[in-house]
């Protein structure tokens, strides 16, 4: 963070194109006029208690009404104090009570091609049974349950079953190592692990249970392990007295089990995420505020209508899967598609095949996926009819204008608005995003804050920056979906989020706000590089590189430079080109032309792929070390492919 202590951020991404929604889209939109948005925004900002009180009464079920809307005692907040609700009730029973019991809640597709559809009635029954099984295993309110499962309906069922009885789920992405599982089990003192006897990934079976067994050797708090038989006839080690089969325990339970009325601030889940140190932090979210935030942001941003088939491609192992596969869309009565496997199995057109066969209307995915599709070639998209799509979403990192345009033209047929949603594990739900019926979008900008979000771009003393001046992005008022803490680490919570700019939530991102009030995320605070006294966002250099026809993906990091303080090192993957000196020069010239001499990379390295965490984020820390010629350091438990690093190192020698 030291790099933010002086000077200003130079922004060099000049994107002037503007894409307003069609009149047709606007006419039918959930938020269909600027005035409507401005009214919501003003009321949420000026009279938040009145605004959120009314929202909560209308959009959640209350077993007992709340007495106070918001109790803000910096940096701790409580929402809807004294009220009792239940997130599983809001997602299931409330839908059934509103007459939507026969509506499809989940459409599931396994990687090998199996399909299942569960209505809200079906899902309710499955969740009740699973909740009964949890009770039978002695799980009660406040107990932590680790969930390490493939993207199956049972993963969603497990989460909602915990919510139903007030147990706290900690979903661990099913690509993490046994080491990472054990760390999380121990940090949260989990009592139960729910897993499966395998999952399909790129045509292969990954034996999850063996990995969990290794973790359980080092997880003394865990008493039981509940195992879904995802793969019939798969030999599975089962430990007598500890391990139980899902089909034996869950399917024999009662079909009805009333949801427990829970205080608004009852912990709903912990989700571990990487921080600036090596140790992952358990981000804590609670029941009422989070559920309301997930539901309302889903309705606003995805413009949800009853006939939509909505597909968020995120795994429930990440926050996107929590908020926009489970708690947002189900509380809104949506039909959600989930898919177990890889986007290129059996072929690179799997996504488009799914969209066509199920008539997907809303697609929410990540820029890293979009860039992969681009590199695989348009012919895989062209084979399919994507005309049911009406809205596209993006999340996880900034989307380069070039990828944005391809997404819009190739996938959206030029007619679908793109919502580039900025948010974080900590924010619980989307904070800034276009509203598809009213926002004229600019490629690469997450545009404007949602009602209840008061963003400020500030310097280290808390002074607001001017138009187009980069600075630290903070949030000035609490919102219902805000994290409530880091599990077991109050000090880190205060230091990380509340100590840099007093009284404001520090997002850790840099941003600027342009003359139209649109926000542009400029990367993490620690990704910012300082070249000869100029602060540069690595994302901007990456965008420039990616706009070159031979470049697929680019990652840019700073590295020590004798004269300039920091130099720029770029790692690129290429297509249809030779990785030679000529191309290296061409790319440096290209960046110089796109941005200016100050952004020209000192070093361009070609690589077959970039080291990424399993959620698809480029591991910049590793690249920085490689660029600087240092040993790798810190937590690499989230690393997708170690061989990538080995390769980059060898190239150096
Ligand atoms: C960080 C949060 C949000 C759910 C998935 C990731 C970056 C996320 C965007 C966006 C630019 C983005 C930020 C943020 N980020 N969305 N639309 N534009 N940057 O959640 O793992 O908690 O990561 O991802 O840097 O702080 P996460």
XYZ file of C-alpha atoms and ligand atoms in Angstrom:
680
model
C 0.000 0.000 0.000
C 3.038 2.259 0.311
C 2.758 3.110 -3.339
C -0.420 5.055 -2.714
C 1.190 7.393 -0.243
C 1.912 10.225 -2.626
C 1.324 11.615 -6.054
C -1.549 10.852 -8.331
C -2.614 8.040 -10.577
C -2.305 8.602 -14.257
C -5.043 7.096 -16.267
C -4.472 6.529 -19.899
C -7.388 4.372 -20.917
C -9.380 6.704 -23.112
C -12.627 5.043 -23.974
C -15.211 7.370 -25.440
C -17.696 4.951 -26.984
C -21.163 4.993 -25.499
C -23.783 2.250 -25.850
C -27.292 3.186 -24.711
C -29.873 0.427 -24.206
C -32.472 -0.044 -26.920
C -35.860 1.613 -26.428
C -37.375 -1.858 -26.411
C -35.201 -2.993 -23.507
C -35.859 0.185 -21.551
C -39.618 -0.070 -21.946
C -39.788 -3.429 -20.186
C -37.006 -2.864 -17.666
C -37.320 -3.274 -13.896
C -35.678 0.140 -13.567
C -36.854 1.886 -16.697
C -36.069 5.542 -16.199
C -33.265 7.727 -14.933
C -35.761 9.446 -12.596
C -36.637 6.122 -10.985
C -32.956 5.366 -10.321
C -32.279 8.861 -9.052
C -35.233 8.665 -6.709
C -34.072 5.305 -5.294
C -30.509 6.540 -5.017
C -31.463 9.771 -3.288
C -33.751 8.102 -0.766
C -31.176 5.401 0.065
C -28.512 8.085 0.584
C -30.558 10.680 2.454
C -32.942 8.589 4.531
C -31.329 5.153 4.622
C -33.314 3.886 7.620
C -36.615 4.678 5.986
C -35.493 3.324 2.637
C -33.971 0.040 3.838
C -36.668 -0.485 6.437
C -39.299 -0.443 3.705
C -37.163 -2.614 1.407
C -36.630 -5.227 4.106
C -40.310 -5.334 5.070
C -41.350 -5.770 1.466
C -38.694 -8.196 0.246
C -37.933 -10.536 3.142
C -40.165 -12.668 5.313
C -40.205 -11.675 8.991
C -41.098 -14.153 11.730
C -40.679 -11.213 14.030
C -40.439 -7.581 12.886
C -37.217 -5.637 13.484
C -37.070 -2.684 15.873
C -34.132 -0.787 14.455
C -33.045 -0.591 10.819
C -29.346 0.145 11.204
C -27.034 0.324 14.150
C -23.756 1.787 12.885
C -20.911 1.910 15.315
C -17.861 2.301 13.090
C -16.581 -0.179 11.955
C -19.342 -2.479 13.174
C -22.820 -2.556 11.778
C -26.052 -4.389 12.532
C -29.045 -4.290 10.220
C -32.689 -4.956 11.048
C -31.982 -5.317 14.749
C -34.459 -7.398 16.750
C -36.022 -8.997 13.689
C -36.177 -12.705 12.935
C -35.995 -14.120 9.433
C -34.388 -17.065 7.613
C -32.533 -17.027 4.278
C -33.662 -20.540 3.363
C -37.257 -19.498 4.052
C -36.858 -16.437 1.836
C -35.432 -18.543 -0.994
C -37.927 -21.405 -0.779
C -41.012 -21.170 1.430
C -41.652 -17.573 0.456
C -41.563 -18.484 -3.242
C -43.948 -21.362 -2.674
C -46.271 -19.127 -0.625
C -46.258 -16.653 -3.541
C -47.535 -19.385 -5.847
C -44.227 -20.272 -7.544
C -43.829 -23.792 -6.162
C -44.014 -25.364 -9.612
C -41.594 -22.928 -11.196
C -38.199 -24.426 -12.034
C -35.628 -23.211 -9.522
C -32.572 -25.106 -10.757
C -31.642 -26.533 -14.113
C -28.536 -28.651 -13.702
C -26.223 -30.048 -16.286
C -23.357 -32.363 -15.356
C -20.226 -32.316 -17.456
C -20.922 -35.738 -19.007
C -24.348 -34.428 -20.007
C -26.839 -35.519 -17.334
C -29.671 -33.063 -16.738
C -31.982 -32.416 -13.828
C -34.634 -29.826 -13.154
C -35.835 -28.980 -9.659
C -38.875 -26.835 -9.029
C -39.119 -24.647 -5.944
C -41.239 -27.423 -4.380
C -38.549 -30.007 -5.191
C -35.782 -27.825 -3.842
C -37.754 -27.157 -0.669
C -38.165 -30.896 -0.106
C -34.467 -31.619 -0.692
C -33.384 -28.803 1.618
C -35.736 -29.991 4.370
C -34.305 -33.511 4.143
C -30.728 -32.280 4.206
C -31.529 -30.028 7.166
C -32.974 -33.083 8.940
C -29.736 -34.959 8.257
C -27.674 -32.083 9.686
C -29.792 -32.139 12.829
C -29.360 -35.894 13.113
C -25.597 -35.386 13.000
C -25.901 -33.008 15.930
C -25.341 -29.807 13.951
C -27.024 -26.873 15.654
C -27.148 -23.113 15.333
C -23.700 -21.546 15.175
C -21.874 -24.730 14.117
C -19.655 -24.423 11.051
C -20.096 -26.850 8.153
C -17.431 -27.004 5.430
C -18.791 -27.796 1.977
C -16.377 -29.173 -0.642
C -18.524 -30.255 -3.533
C -18.915 -30.180 -7.305
C -21.463 -27.784 -8.838
C -24.475 -30.012 -8.306
C -27.956 -29.294 -6.946
C -26.780 -30.893 -3.678
C -24.215 -28.123 -3.236
C -27.010 -25.546 -3.303
C -29.150 -27.822 -1.112
C -26.340 -28.109 1.449
C -25.945 -24.344 1.696
C -29.669 -23.772 2.138
C -29.948 -26.644 4.638
C -27.334 -24.958 6.830
C -29.176 -21.660 6.501
C -32.420 -23.368 7.452
C -31.166 -24.403 10.892
C -28.767 -21.522 11.561
C -25.564 -23.465 10.897
C -22.787 -21.474 9.207
C -21.546 -22.781 5.884
C -18.011 -22.401 4.664
C -17.905 -23.415 1.029
C -14.437 -24.387 -0.145
C -13.975 -24.442 -3.908
C -13.568 -28.067 -4.995
C -10.224 -27.391 -6.597
C -8.405 -26.502 -3.400
C -5.773 -28.787 -1.952
C -6.163 -30.868 1.210
C -3.838 -28.395 2.896
C -6.175 -25.525 2.105
C -9.214 -27.496 3.290
C -7.524 -28.333 6.593
C -6.513 -24.688 7.130
C -10.103 -23.591 6.611
C -11.549 -26.370 8.773
C -9.221 -25.421 11.592
C -9.645 -21.682 11.317
C -13.437 -22.049 11.467
C -13.462 -25.078 13.792
C -15.787 -26.873 11.368
C -17.719 -29.824 12.799
C -18.857 -31.420 9.568
C -17.576 -31.629 6.002
C -19.991 -32.281 3.157
C -18.322 -33.592 0.016
C -18.833 -35.962 -2.921
C -17.090 -39.076 -4.127
C -15.836 -37.235 -7.175
C -16.560 -34.710 -9.850
C -16.121 -34.513 -13.583
C -13.658 -31.997 -14.968
C -12.483 -32.016 -18.580
C -13.687 -35.560 -19.020
C -11.779 -36.866 -16.010
C -12.986 -37.893 -12.565
C -11.414 -35.972 -9.686
C -11.606 -38.062 -6.509
C -12.671 -35.433 -3.975
C -13.156 -37.789 -1.056
C -9.477 -38.799 -0.996
C -8.495 -35.149 -0.784
C -10.955 -34.561 2.037
C -9.626 -37.627 3.875
C -6.127 -36.165 3.813
C -7.482 -32.881 5.148
C -9.412 -34.646 7.893
C -6.209 -36.151 9.264
C -5.323 -32.576 10.179
C -8.794 -31.288 11.118
C -9.496 -32.430 14.686
C -12.677 -30.354 15.020
C -14.456 -32.290 12.259
C -16.588 -35.122 13.626
C -18.368 -36.347 10.496
C -18.165 -36.356 6.738
C -21.280 -36.561 4.583
C -20.574 -37.913 1.101
C -22.693 -37.416 -2.002
C -22.517 -40.326 -4.431
C -21.892 -38.116 -7.455
C -20.364 -40.980 -9.389
C -22.024 -44.371 -9.200
C -19.654 -47.311 -8.677
C -16.696 -45.090 -7.903
C -14.549 -46.864 -5.282
C -14.643 -44.510 -2.301
C -12.787 -44.838 0.996
C -15.281 -44.518 3.872
C -14.238 -44.372 7.516
C -16.595 -46.326 9.752
C -18.325 -44.151 12.344
C -17.213 -40.862 10.723
C -18.303 -40.968 7.086
C -21.894 -41.282 5.895
C -23.468 -41.544 2.465
C -25.832 -38.747 1.458
C -28.298 -41.169 -0.129
C -28.499 -43.194 3.055
C -28.822 -40.346 5.535
C -30.508 -37.490 3.661
C -33.029 -39.298 1.565
C -34.676 -40.966 4.546
C -35.458 -37.680 6.317
C -38.798 -35.909 6.546
C -39.898 -33.831 3.533
C -40.841 -30.959 5.752
C -38.762 -29.242 8.338
C -39.755 -25.714 9.326
C -37.121 -22.998 8.927
C -35.707 -21.727 12.211
C -36.592 -18.087 12.954
C -33.129 -16.468 13.248
C -31.995 -13.085 14.476
C -31.124 -10.816 11.569
C -27.441 -10.833 12.486
C -27.112 -14.621 12.757
C -23.962 -15.614 10.829
C -24.989 -17.107 7.487
C -21.628 -18.043 6.038
C -17.888 -17.660 6.093
C -16.085 -17.500 2.796
C -12.302 -17.576 2.659
C -10.521 -15.239 0.314
C -6.893 -14.295 -0.251
C -5.662 -11.113 1.314
C -2.439 -9.204 1.054
C -0.739 -11.639 3.416
C -0.341 -15.362 2.801
C -3.121 -16.417 5.169
C -6.631 -16.516 3.704
C -9.243 -14.565 5.624
C -12.711 -15.829 6.481
C -15.130 -13.137 5.377
C -18.270 -13.227 7.515
C -21.759 -12.440 6.230
C -24.948 -12.519 8.261
C -28.546 -13.360 7.502
C -30.956 -10.507 6.825
C -28.848 -7.693 5.394
C -26.899 -10.001 3.109
C -30.009 -11.771 1.837
C -31.749 -8.480 1.109
C -28.696 -7.061 -0.656
C -28.252 -10.189 -2.795
C -31.933 -10.208 -3.755
C -32.377 -6.522 -4.566
C -29.097 -6.125 -6.441
C -29.993 -9.236 -8.455
C -33.356 -7.764 -9.392
C -31.974 -4.353 -10.258
C -28.858 -5.344 -12.169
C -30.144 -8.445 -13.974
C -33.521 -6.894 -14.687
C -35.116 -10.165 -13.715
C -38.434 -11.197 -15.243
C -40.361 -14.399 -14.398
C -39.653 -16.165 -17.701
C -35.923 -15.646 -17.653
C -33.509 -18.552 -17.766
C -30.596 -17.113 -15.873
C -27.119 -18.596 -15.978
C -24.352 -17.448 -13.698
C -21.316 -19.534 -14.612
C -19.572 -19.040 -11.260
C -18.965 -21.932 -8.904
C -20.549 -21.766 -5.457
C -17.000 -21.903 -4.117
C -16.771 -18.154 -4.775
C -18.852 -15.218 -3.588
C -20.452 -14.848 -7.017
C -21.894 -18.332 -6.618
C -23.218 -17.477 -3.149
C -24.905 -14.220 -4.074
C -25.853 -14.774 -7.708
C -26.461 -18.517 -7.930
C -28.145 -19.006 -4.566
C -29.240 -16.190 -2.259
C -30.080 -13.454 -4.786
C -31.818 -15.289 -7.631
C -33.657 -17.843 -5.482
C -34.978 -15.137 -3.163
C -36.251 -13.478 -6.334
C -37.920 -16.651 -7.621
C -35.603 -17.004 -10.620
C -34.876 -20.064 -12.738
C -31.134 -20.661 -12.450
C -28.985 -22.849 -14.596
C -25.922 -24.485 -13.073
C -23.230 -26.450 -14.884
C -20.687 -28.748 -13.324
C -17.800 -28.775 -15.734
C -15.308 -27.067 -17.989
C -16.284 -24.628 -20.756
C -14.370 -26.660 -23.349
C -15.730 -30.117 -22.649
C -16.446 -31.961 -24.888
C -15.652 -29.029 -27.224
C -14.938 -25.299 -27.033
C -18.609 -24.592 -27.773
C -20.056 -26.190 -24.625
C -21.305 -22.870 -23.213
C -23.022 -21.888 -26.441
C -24.514 -25.337 -26.757
C -25.971 -24.943 -23.242
C -27.293 -21.456 -23.989
C -29.004 -22.711 -27.125
C -30.488 -25.899 -25.676
C -31.867 -24.277 -22.515
C -32.832 -20.944 -24.038
C -30.681 -18.950 -21.628
C -31.761 -15.296 -21.517
C -29.252 -13.844 -19.029
C -25.597 -14.882 -18.957
C -23.239 -13.779 -16.187
C -19.595 -14.773 -16.615
C -16.010 -13.566 -16.163
C -13.621 -11.684 -18.473
C -11.097 -14.503 -18.238
C -13.699 -16.803 -19.797
C -14.499 -14.245 -22.483
C -10.825 -13.999 -23.397
C -10.542 -17.778 -23.553
C -13.505 -17.899 -25.953
C -11.875 -15.280 -28.135
C -8.689 -17.302 -28.335
C -10.583 -20.499 -29.200
C -12.046 -18.884 -32.299
C -15.377 -17.482 -33.429
C -16.378 -20.618 -35.315
C -17.411 -22.293 -32.040
C -19.830 -19.495 -31.314
C -21.131 -19.271 -34.867
C -22.390 -22.854 -34.720
C -25.110 -21.911 -32.236
C -28.272 -19.852 -32.099
C -27.847 -17.440 -29.193
C -30.883 -15.336 -29.966
C -32.583 -16.035 -26.618
C -29.918 -13.988 -24.805
C -31.082 -10.524 -23.788
C -28.565 -9.482 -21.136
C -24.880 -10.186 -20.484
C -22.923 -9.726 -17.271
C -19.258 -9.599 -16.365
C -17.541 -9.934 -13.001
C -14.228 -10.582 -11.320
C -11.922 -8.111 -12.923
C -12.114 -5.235 -15.307
C -13.053 -6.287 -18.791
C -10.756 -4.943 -21.476
C -12.590 -2.890 -24.094
C -11.554 -5.357 -26.766
C -13.077 -8.322 -24.894
C -16.114 -6.181 -24.039
C -16.725 -5.436 -27.722
C -16.341 -9.079 -28.683
C -18.731 -10.129 -25.905
C -21.235 -7.556 -27.067
C -21.029 -8.300 -30.792
C -20.290 -12.004 -30.910
C -22.282 -13.294 -27.936
C -24.848 -10.555 -27.535
C -25.459 -10.074 -31.247
C -25.056 -6.331 -30.697
C -28.453 -6.199 -28.964
C -27.751 -7.225 -25.343
C -26.674 -4.672 -22.755
C -23.548 -5.654 -20.808
C -23.534 -5.156 -17.054
C -19.935 -4.905 -15.854
C -20.460 -5.473 -12.146
C -17.889 -4.268 -9.634
C -17.951 -5.778 -6.174
C -15.984 -7.975 -3.772
C -16.341 -10.956 -1.446
C -16.502 -8.377 1.317
C -19.333 -6.327 -0.187
C -21.685 -9.322 -0.340
C -23.200 -8.184 -3.601
C -22.844 -5.852 -6.551
C -21.899 -2.277 -5.647
C -21.428 -0.580 -8.992
C -22.918 -1.650 -12.272
C -24.871 -0.360 -15.202
C -28.644 -0.719 -14.829
C -29.386 -2.346 -18.139
C -32.565 -0.414 -18.897
C -31.144 3.051 -18.372
C -27.352 3.150 -18.383
C -25.496 4.031 -21.542
C -22.457 1.788 -21.104
C -18.817 2.544 -21.804
C -16.606 -0.488 -22.510
C -14.396 -1.083 -19.463
C -16.382 0.989 -16.945
C -18.573 -0.435 -14.177
C -20.423 2.889 -14.503
C -22.442 3.937 -11.435
C -23.206 2.972 -7.838
C -26.388 1.126 -6.885
C -28.796 2.669 -4.372
C -27.200 2.580 -0.926
C -23.632 2.719 -2.212
C -21.730 5.942 -1.587
C -18.365 5.582 -3.326
C -15.563 8.042 -2.712
C -12.276 8.235 -4.551
C -9.839 9.678 -2.058
C -6.183 10.200 -1.279
C -4.587 8.869 1.897
C -5.815 11.775 3.967
C -9.375 11.153 2.878
C -9.630 14.105 0.480
C -11.748 13.465 -2.560
C -9.993 13.419 -5.894
C -11.220 15.473 -8.827
C -12.687 14.323 -12.119
C -10.551 11.634 -13.754
C -8.017 11.679 -10.942
C -7.204 8.201 -9.714
C -7.265 7.431 -6.014
C -8.313 4.870 -3.455
C -11.868 3.676 -3.780
C -13.716 3.789 -0.466
C -17.348 3.416 0.564
C -18.587 6.129 2.887
C -21.704 4.549 4.410
C -22.569 1.039 5.543
C -24.863 -0.991 3.267
C -26.898 -4.081 4.195
C -24.626 -6.581 2.423
C -21.405 -5.345 4.022
C -19.106 -7.927 5.616
C -19.475 -8.129 9.382
C -15.908 -9.135 10.074
C -13.043 -11.523 9.461
C -13.714 -14.793 11.265
C -11.718 -14.831 14.468
C -9.577 -11.831 13.560
C -11.042 -8.544 14.697
C -7.703 -6.785 14.500
C -7.152 -7.697 10.870
C -10.686 -6.541 10.054
C -10.053 -3.123 11.555
C -6.579 -2.746 10.082
C -7.386 -3.998 6.621
C -10.577 -2.126 5.928
C -10.971 0.723 8.367
C -7.603 2.164 9.262
C -6.253 3.734 6.083
C -9.032 6.266 5.570
C -10.802 6.877 8.875
C -14.529 6.219 8.886
C -14.634 4.735 5.412
C -14.521 1.174 4.128
C -11.308 0.722 2.124
C -11.958 -1.471 -0.894
C -8.297 -2.017 -1.776
C -9.003 -0.945 -5.353
C -7.986 2.202 -7.118
C -10.514 3.984 -9.257
C -11.321 7.203 -10.988
C -14.608 8.895 -11.683
C -15.028 10.566 -15.067
C -16.908 13.704 -16.055
C -20.141 11.758 -16.469
C -19.898 10.265 -12.972
C -18.815 6.868 -14.324
C -16.323 4.853 -12.288
C -13.322 3.082 -13.761
C -11.587 0.491 -11.595
C -7.830 0.790 -11.985
C -6.739 -2.394 -10.277
C -5.769 -3.275 -6.762
C -3.866 -0.792 -4.697
C -0.921 -3.144 -4.678
C -1.027 -3.685 -8.446
C -0.346 -0.085 -9.146
C 3.080 0.607 -10.483
C 5.090 3.760 -10.386
C 7.213 4.413 -13.419
C 9.510 7.403 -13.295
C 7.170 9.179 -10.904
C 4.074 8.319 -12.907
C 1.549 6.083 -11.417
C 0.177 3.606 -13.899
C -2.526 1.039 -13.635
C -1.373 -2.344 -14.838
C -4.849 -2.970 -16.284
C -4.418 -0.166 -18.743
C -1.148 -1.576 -20.059
C -2.778 -4.991 -20.291
C -5.681 -3.579 -22.249
C -3.260 -2.075 -24.706
C -1.383 -5.339 -25.148
C -4.570 -7.320 -25.557
C -5.756 -4.933 -28.242
C -2.897 -6.218 -30.429
C -4.159 -8.932 -32.812
C -1.464 -11.432 -31.789
C -2.106 -11.215 -28.053
C -4.602 -13.406 -26.162
C -3.889 -12.527 -22.563
C -1.491 -10.213 -20.838
C -0.389 -9.650 -17.278
C 1.663 -6.621 -16.397
C 3.641 -6.127 -13.236
C 6.193 -3.692 -11.937
C 9.776 -4.659 -11.342
C 12.709 -2.771 -9.892
C 14.394 -0.462 -12.352
C 17.560 1.435 -11.670
C 16.603 4.728 -13.198
C 12.835 4.786 -13.303
C 12.165 3.251 -9.906
C 9.927 0.664 -11.432
C 9.946 -0.780 -14.882
C 7.149 -2.628 -16.581
C 7.284 -6.339 -17.228
C 4.630 -7.918 -19.397
C 3.788 -11.587 -19.665
C 1.745 -12.436 -22.733
C 0.132 -15.404 -24.384
C -0.118 -15.153 -28.162
C -1.908 -16.705 -31.117
C -1.111 -17.028 -34.815
C 2.329 -15.527 -34.320
C 5.950 -16.402 -33.647
C 7.301 -15.567 -30.196
C 10.339 -13.783 -31.540
C 12.270 -10.550 -31.171
C 10.239 -8.961 -33.943
C 6.951 -9.528 -32.165
C 8.435 -8.428 -28.856
C 9.404 -5.111 -30.442
C 6.063 -4.800 -32.172
C 4.237 -5.208 -28.855
C 6.373 -2.631 -27.097
C 5.732 -0.231 -29.968
C 2.063 -1.057 -29.868
C 1.759 -0.105 -26.213
C 3.776 3.020 -26.866
C 1.346 3.886 -29.604
C -1.766 3.048 -27.599
C -0.778 4.739 -24.365
C 2.521 6.535 -24.641
C 6.208 6.057 -24.029
C 5.810 5.920 -20.289
C 3.789 2.737 -20.508
C 6.079 0.906 -22.912
C 7.042 -2.401 -21.305
C 10.721 -2.843 -20.598
C 10.347 -6.521 -20.889
C 7.891 -8.699 -22.792
C 7.917 -12.411 -22.051
C 6.005 -14.983 -24.010
C 4.408 -17.793 -22.113
C 2.074 -20.674 -22.938
C -0.301 -19.645 -20.167
C -0.423 -17.331 -17.181
C -0.283 -18.577 -13.598
C -3.772 -18.179 -12.168
C -5.612 -18.935 -9.020
C -8.371 -21.462 -9.428
C -10.888 -18.666 -9.599
C -9.090 -17.376 -12.665
C -7.243 -14.437 -11.195
C -3.755 -13.898 -12.470
C -1.226 -14.393 -9.690
C 0.554 -11.108 -9.966
C 2.594 -11.602 -6.842
C 4.279 -14.593 -8.455
C 4.808 -12.742 -11.703
C 6.296 -9.823 -9.819
C 8.746 -12.178 -8.161
C 9.626 -13.788 -11.461
C 10.011 -10.409 -13.145
C 12.308 -9.327 -10.355
C 14.163 -12.639 -10.402
C 13.222 -13.466 -6.809
C 12.100 -16.677 -5.209
C 8.346 -17.131 -5.031
C 6.859 -16.434 -1.642
C 3.665 -16.711 0.321
C 0.511 -18.738 -0.066
C 0.247 -20.631 -3.326
C -2.572 -22.931 -2.231
C -4.818 -21.352 -4.826
C -2.475 -21.806 -7.731
C -3.972 -23.593 -10.728
C -0.863 -24.916 -12.372
C 2.575 -24.976 -10.860
C 4.168 -26.001 -14.117
C 3.473 -22.555 -15.514
C 5.797 -20.972 -13.004
C 8.451 -23.570 -13.536
C 8.299 -22.832 -17.250
C 8.612 -19.073 -16.823
C 11.615 -19.580 -14.562
C 13.401 -21.883 -16.963
C 12.930 -19.454 -19.798
C 14.819 -16.982 -17.742
C 17.850 -19.162 -17.348
C -11.840 -7.794 -6.569
C -12.758 -8.614 -5.707
C -16.860 -9.703 -7.246
C -16.997 -11.130 -7.179
C -15.843 -11.901 -7.734
C -14.485 -11.448 -7.253
C -11.842 -7.071 -8.783
C -14.216 -7.577 -9.367
C -14.570 -6.218 -11.007
C -15.014 -5.408 -12.091
C -12.917 -4.374 -12.109
C -13.256 -6.019 -10.542
C -11.570 -5.904 -7.869
C -12.178 -6.339 -6.559
N -13.077 -6.894 -9.520
N -15.131 -7.179 -10.258
N -16.250 -5.544 -12.607
N -14.159 -4.505 -12.602
N -12.439 -5.101 -11.090
O -14.510 -11.233 -5.873
O -12.345 -12.337 -5.259
O -13.504 -10.732 -3.693
O -12.345 -9.946 -5.782
O -11.952 -8.207 -7.931
O -10.190 -5.735 -7.747
O -11.627 -5.687 -5.442
P -13.158 -11.104 -5.090
